[in-house]
PDB file of C-alpha atoms in Angstrom:
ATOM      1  CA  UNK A   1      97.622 155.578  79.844  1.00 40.00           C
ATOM      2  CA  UNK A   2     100.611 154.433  77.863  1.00 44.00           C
ATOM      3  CA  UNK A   3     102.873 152.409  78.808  1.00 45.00           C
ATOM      4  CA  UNK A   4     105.298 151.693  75.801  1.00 49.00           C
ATOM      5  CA  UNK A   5     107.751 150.554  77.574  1.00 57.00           C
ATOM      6  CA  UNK A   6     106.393 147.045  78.254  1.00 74.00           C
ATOM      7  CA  UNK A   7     108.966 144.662  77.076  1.00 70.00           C
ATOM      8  CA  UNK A   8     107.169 142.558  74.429  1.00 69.00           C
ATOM      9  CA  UNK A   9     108.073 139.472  76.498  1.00 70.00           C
ATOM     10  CA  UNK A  10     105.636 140.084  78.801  1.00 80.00           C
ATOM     11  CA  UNK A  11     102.945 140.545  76.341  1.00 91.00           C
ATOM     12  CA  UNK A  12     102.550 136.655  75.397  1.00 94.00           C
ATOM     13  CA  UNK A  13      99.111 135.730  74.423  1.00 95.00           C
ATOM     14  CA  UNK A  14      96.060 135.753  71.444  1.00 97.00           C
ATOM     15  CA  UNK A  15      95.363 139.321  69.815  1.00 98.00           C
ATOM     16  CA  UNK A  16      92.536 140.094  68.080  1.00 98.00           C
ATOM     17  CA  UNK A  17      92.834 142.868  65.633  1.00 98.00           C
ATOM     18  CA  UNK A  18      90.523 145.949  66.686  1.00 98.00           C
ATOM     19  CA  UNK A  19      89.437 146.892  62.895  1.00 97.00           C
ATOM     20  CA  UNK A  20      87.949 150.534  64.488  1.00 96.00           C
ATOM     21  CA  UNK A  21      91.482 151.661  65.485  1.00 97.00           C
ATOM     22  CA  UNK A  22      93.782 149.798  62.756  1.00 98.00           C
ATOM     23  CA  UNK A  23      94.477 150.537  58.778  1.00 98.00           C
ATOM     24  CA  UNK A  24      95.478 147.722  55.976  1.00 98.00           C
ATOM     25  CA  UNK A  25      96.102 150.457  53.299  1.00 97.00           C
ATOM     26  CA  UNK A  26      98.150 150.766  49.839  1.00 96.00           C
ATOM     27  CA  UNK A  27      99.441 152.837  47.638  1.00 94.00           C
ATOM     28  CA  UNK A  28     100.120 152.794  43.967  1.00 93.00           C
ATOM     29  CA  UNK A  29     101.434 155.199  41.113  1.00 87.00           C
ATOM     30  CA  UNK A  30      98.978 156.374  38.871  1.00 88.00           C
ATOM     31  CA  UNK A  31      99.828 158.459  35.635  1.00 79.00           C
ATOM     32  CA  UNK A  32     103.695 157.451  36.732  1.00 82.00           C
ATOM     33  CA  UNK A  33     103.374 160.546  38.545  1.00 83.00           C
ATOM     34  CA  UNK A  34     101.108 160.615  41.209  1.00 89.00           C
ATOM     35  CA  UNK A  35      99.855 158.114  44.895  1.00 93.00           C
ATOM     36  CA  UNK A  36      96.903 157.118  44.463  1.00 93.00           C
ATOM     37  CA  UNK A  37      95.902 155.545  47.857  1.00 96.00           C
ATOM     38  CA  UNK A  38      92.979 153.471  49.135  1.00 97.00           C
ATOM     39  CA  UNK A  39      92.329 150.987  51.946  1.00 98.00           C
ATOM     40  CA  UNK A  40      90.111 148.009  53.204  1.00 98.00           C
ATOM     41  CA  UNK A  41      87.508 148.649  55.467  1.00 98.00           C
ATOM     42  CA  UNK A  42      86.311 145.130  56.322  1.00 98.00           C
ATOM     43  CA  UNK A  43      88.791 143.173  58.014  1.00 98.00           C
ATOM     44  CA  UNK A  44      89.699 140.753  60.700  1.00 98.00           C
ATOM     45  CA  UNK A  45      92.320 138.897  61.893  1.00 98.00           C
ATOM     46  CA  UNK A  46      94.375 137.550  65.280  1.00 98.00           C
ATOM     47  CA  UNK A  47      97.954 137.544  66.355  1.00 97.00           C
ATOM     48  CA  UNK A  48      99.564 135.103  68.560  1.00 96.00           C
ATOM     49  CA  UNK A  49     102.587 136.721  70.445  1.00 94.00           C
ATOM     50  CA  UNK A  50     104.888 134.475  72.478  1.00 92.00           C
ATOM     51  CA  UNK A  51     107.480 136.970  74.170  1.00 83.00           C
ATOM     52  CA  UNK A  52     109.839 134.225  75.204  1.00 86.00           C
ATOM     53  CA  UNK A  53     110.538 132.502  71.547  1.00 89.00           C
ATOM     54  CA  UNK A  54     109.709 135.051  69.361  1.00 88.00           C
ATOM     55  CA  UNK A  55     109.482 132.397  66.471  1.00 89.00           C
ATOM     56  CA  UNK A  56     106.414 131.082  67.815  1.00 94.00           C
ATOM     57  CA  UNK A  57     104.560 133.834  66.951  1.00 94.00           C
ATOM     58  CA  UNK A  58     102.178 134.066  64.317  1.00 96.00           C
ATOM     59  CA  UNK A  59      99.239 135.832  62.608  1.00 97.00           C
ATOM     60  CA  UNK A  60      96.221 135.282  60.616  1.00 98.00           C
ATOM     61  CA  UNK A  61      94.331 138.451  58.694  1.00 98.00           C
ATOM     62  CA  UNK A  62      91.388 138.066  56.215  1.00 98.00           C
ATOM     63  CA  UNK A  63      90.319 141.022  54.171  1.00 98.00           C
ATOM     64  CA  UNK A  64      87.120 141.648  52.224  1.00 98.00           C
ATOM     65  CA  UNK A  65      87.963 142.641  48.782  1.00 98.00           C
ATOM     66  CA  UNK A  66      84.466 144.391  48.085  1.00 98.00           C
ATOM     67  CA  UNK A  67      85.541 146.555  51.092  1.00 98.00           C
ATOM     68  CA  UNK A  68      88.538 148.289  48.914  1.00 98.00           C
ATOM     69  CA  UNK A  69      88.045 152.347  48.766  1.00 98.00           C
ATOM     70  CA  UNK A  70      89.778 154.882  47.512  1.00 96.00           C
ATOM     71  CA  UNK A  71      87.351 157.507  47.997  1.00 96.00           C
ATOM     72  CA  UNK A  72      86.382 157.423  43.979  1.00 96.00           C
ATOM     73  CA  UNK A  73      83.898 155.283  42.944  1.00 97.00           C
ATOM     74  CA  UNK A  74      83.939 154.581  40.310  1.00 97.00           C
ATOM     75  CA  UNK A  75      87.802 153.755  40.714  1.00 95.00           C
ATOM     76  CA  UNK A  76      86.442 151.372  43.506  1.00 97.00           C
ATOM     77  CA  UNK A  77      84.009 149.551  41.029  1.00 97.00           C
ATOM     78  CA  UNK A  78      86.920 149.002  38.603  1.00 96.00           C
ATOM     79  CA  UNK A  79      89.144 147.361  41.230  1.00 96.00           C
ATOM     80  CA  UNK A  80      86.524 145.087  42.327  1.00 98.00           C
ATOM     81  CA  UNK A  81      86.179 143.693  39.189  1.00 97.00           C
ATOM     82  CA  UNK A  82      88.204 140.706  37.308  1.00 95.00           C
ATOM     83  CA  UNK A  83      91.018 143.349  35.783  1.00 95.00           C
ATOM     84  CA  UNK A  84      91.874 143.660  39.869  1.00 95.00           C
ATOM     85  CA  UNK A  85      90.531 141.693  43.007  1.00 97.00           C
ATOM     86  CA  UNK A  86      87.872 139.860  41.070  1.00 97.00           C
ATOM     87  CA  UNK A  87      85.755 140.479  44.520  1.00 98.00           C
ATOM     88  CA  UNK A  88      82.656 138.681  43.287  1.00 98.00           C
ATOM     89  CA  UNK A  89      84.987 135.306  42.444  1.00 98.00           C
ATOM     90  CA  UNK A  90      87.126 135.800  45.389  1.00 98.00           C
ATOM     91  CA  UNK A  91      86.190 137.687  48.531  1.00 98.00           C
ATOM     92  CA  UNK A  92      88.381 137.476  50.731  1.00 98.00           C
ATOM     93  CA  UNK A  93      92.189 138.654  50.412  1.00 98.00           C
ATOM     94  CA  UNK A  94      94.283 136.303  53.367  1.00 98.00           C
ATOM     95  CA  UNK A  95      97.735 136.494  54.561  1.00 97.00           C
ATOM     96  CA  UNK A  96      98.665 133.625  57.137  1.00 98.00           C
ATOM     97  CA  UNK A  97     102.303 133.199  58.225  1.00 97.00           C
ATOM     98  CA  UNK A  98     104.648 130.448  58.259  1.00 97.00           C
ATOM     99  CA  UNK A  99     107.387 132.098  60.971  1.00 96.00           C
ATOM    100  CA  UNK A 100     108.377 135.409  62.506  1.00 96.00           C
ATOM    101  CA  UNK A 101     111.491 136.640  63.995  1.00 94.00           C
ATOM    102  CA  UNK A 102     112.752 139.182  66.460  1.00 92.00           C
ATOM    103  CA  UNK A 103     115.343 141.628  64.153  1.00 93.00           C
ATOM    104  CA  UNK A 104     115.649 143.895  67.142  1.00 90.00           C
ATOM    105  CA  UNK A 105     114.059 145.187  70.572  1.00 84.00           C
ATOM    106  CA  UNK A 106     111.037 146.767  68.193  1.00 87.00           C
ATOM    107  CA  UNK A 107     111.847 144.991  65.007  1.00 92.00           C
ATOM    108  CA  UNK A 108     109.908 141.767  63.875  1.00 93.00           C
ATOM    109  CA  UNK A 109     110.161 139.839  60.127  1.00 95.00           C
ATOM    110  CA  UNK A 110     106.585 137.649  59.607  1.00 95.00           C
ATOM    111  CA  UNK A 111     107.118 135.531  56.515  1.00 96.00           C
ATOM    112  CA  UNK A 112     103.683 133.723  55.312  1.00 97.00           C
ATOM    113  CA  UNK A 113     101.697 133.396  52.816  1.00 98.00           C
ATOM    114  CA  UNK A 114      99.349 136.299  50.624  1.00 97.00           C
ATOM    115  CA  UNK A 115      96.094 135.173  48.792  1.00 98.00           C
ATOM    116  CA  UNK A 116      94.872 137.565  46.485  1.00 97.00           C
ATOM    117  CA  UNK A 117      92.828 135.704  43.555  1.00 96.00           C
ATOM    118  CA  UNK A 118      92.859 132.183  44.890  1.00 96.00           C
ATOM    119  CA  UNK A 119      96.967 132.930  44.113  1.00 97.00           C
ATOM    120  CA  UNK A 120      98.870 132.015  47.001  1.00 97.00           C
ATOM    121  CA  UNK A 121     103.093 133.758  47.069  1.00 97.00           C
ATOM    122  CA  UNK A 122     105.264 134.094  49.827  1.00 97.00           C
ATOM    123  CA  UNK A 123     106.026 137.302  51.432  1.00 96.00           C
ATOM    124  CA  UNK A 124     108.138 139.210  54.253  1.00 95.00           C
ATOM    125  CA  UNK A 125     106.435 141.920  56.234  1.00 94.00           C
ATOM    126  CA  UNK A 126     108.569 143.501  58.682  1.00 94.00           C
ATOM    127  CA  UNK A 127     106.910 145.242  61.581  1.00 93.00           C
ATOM    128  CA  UNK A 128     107.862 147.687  64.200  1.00 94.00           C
ATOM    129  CA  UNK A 129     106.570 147.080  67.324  1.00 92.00           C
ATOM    130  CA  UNK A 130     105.248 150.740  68.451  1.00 93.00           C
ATOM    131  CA  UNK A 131     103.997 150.079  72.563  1.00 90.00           C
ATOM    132  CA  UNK A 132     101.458 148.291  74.476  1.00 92.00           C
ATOM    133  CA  UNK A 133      98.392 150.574  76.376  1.00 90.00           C
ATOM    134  CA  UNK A 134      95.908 149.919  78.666  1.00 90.00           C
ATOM    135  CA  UNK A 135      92.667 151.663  77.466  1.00 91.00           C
ATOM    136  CA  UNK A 136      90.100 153.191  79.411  1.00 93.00           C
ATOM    137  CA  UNK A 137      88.222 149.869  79.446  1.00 93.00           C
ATOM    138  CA  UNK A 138      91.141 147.761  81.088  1.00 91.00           C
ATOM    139  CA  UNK A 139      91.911 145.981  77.888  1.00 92.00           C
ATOM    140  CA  UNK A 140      95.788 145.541  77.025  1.00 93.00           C
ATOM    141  CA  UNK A 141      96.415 146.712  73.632  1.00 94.00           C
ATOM    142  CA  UNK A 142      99.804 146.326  71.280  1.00 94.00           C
ATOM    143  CA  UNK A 143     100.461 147.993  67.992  1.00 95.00           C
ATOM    144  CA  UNK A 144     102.689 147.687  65.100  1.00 96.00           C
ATOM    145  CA  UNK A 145     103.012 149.555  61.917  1.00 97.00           C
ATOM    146  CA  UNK A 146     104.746 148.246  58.532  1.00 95.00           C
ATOM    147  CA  UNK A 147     104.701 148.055  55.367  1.00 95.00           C
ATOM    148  CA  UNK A 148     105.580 145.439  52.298  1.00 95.00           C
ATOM    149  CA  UNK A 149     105.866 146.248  48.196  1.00 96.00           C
ATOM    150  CA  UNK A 150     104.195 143.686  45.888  1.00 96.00           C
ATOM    151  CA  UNK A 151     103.531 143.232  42.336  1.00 96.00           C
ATOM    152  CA  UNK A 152     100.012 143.326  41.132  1.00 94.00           C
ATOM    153  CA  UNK A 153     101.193 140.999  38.489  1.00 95.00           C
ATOM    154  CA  UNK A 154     102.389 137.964  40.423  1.00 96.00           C
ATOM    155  CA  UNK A 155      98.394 137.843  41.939  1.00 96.00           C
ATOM    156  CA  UNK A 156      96.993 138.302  37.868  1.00 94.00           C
ATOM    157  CA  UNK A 157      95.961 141.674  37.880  1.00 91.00           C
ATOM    158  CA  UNK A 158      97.928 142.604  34.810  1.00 91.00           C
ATOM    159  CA  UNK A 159      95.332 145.152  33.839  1.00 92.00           C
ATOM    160  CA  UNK A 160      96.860 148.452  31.990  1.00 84.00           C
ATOM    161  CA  UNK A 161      96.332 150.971  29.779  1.00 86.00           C
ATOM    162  CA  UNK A 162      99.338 153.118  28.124  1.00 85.00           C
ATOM    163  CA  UNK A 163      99.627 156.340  28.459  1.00 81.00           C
ATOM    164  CA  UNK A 164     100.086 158.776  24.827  1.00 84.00           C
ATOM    165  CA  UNK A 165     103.017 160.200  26.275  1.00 83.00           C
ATOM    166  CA  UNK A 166     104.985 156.964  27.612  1.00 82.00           C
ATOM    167  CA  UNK A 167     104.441 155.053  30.606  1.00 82.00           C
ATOM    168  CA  UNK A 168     101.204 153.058  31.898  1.00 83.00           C
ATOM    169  CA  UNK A 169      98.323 154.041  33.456  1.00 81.00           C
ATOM    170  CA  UNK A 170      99.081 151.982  36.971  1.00 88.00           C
ATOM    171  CA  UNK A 171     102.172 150.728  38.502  1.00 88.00           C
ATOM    172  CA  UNK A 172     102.907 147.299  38.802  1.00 90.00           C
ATOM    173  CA  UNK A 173     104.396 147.962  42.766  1.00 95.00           C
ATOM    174  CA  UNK A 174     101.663 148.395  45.246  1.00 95.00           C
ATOM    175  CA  UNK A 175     103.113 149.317  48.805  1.00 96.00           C
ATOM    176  CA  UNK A 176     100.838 147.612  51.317  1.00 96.00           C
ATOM    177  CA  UNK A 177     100.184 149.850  54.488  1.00 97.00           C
ATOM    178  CA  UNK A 178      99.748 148.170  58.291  1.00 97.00           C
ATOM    179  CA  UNK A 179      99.090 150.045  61.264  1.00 98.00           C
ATOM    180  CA  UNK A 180      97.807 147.354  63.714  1.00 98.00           C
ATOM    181  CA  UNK A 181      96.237 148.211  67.181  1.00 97.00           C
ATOM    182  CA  UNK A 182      95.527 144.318  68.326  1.00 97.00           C
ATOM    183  CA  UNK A 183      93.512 143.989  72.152  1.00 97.00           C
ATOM    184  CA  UNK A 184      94.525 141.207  73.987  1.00 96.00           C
ATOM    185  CA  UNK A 185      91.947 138.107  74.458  1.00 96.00           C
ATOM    186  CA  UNK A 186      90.889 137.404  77.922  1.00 91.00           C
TER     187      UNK A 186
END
């Protein structure tokens, strides 16, 4: 049953992200003329909701780089290695945040901090707060979708190859992907 009407208010409480029925994706330009687009398969994280100061709010994810696929291999091996996530050196990919705000009713801004590389950089990420459901097991569920562009560069994967006829082989912009479906802790 859905019931997306719940006012966020009354959701406060600790989330923890259900990784079965969520996405942390991305999407960069390959060839300058094409998406290529991959996710992470190995995550966790929690979310903190306070309803009545929306401020208060927070979030923690952690990724596993080695978990990166976009269904090719080979591709996958490549991005796993120094020229990308250096996996091996650094496992884990980690955004924490520093503050949130309400921009409307289904509107929210976190601002924190994204680790990629042992290189820390501030970001925004604004989410849109899609409903709260009770699932067939009782347990009260709220989702939010969003996503954020970064450049590769600013975490040291400067990695490239130039293409004969202009242009590189990847884009420096990566658009990160969210679709969150967080179950509320007892």
């Amino acid at each position: 049953m859905t019931d997306s009407v719940i006012p966020l208010s009354e959701l406060t409480g600790t989330y923890t992200i259900d990784p079965t029925h969520s996405r942390i994706g991305f999407f960069a330009r390959h060839a300058m003329i094409t998406k290529v687009r991959g996710a992470f398969n190995e995550f966790t994280g929690t979310i903190t909701l306070d309803g009545d100061n929306p401020g208060k709010s927070s979030a923690h994810v952690s990724i596993r780089a080695d978990s990166i696929d976009t269904r090719n291999d080979q591709r996958d091996g490549h991005l796993r290695t120094n020229d990308f996530l250096d996996a091996p050196n650094f496992p884990t990919l980690e955004f924490v945040s520093t503050g949130a705000e309400q921009l409307s009713p289904s509107t929210y801004r976190l601002t924190g901090n994204l680790t990629i590389k042992g290189v820390a950089r501030p970001i925004s990420l604004e989410f849109e707060y899609t409903g709260a459901a009770r699932d067939p097991y009782g347990n009260l569920r709220v989702g939010f979708e969003g996503t954020q562009v970064v450049s590769r560069k600013d975490y040291g994967m400067t990695w490239n190859a130039t293409l004969e006829t202009g242009g590189v082989l990847v884009s420096d912009k990566v658009t990160l992907e969210f679709e969150i479906s967080a179950v509320k802790n007892p």
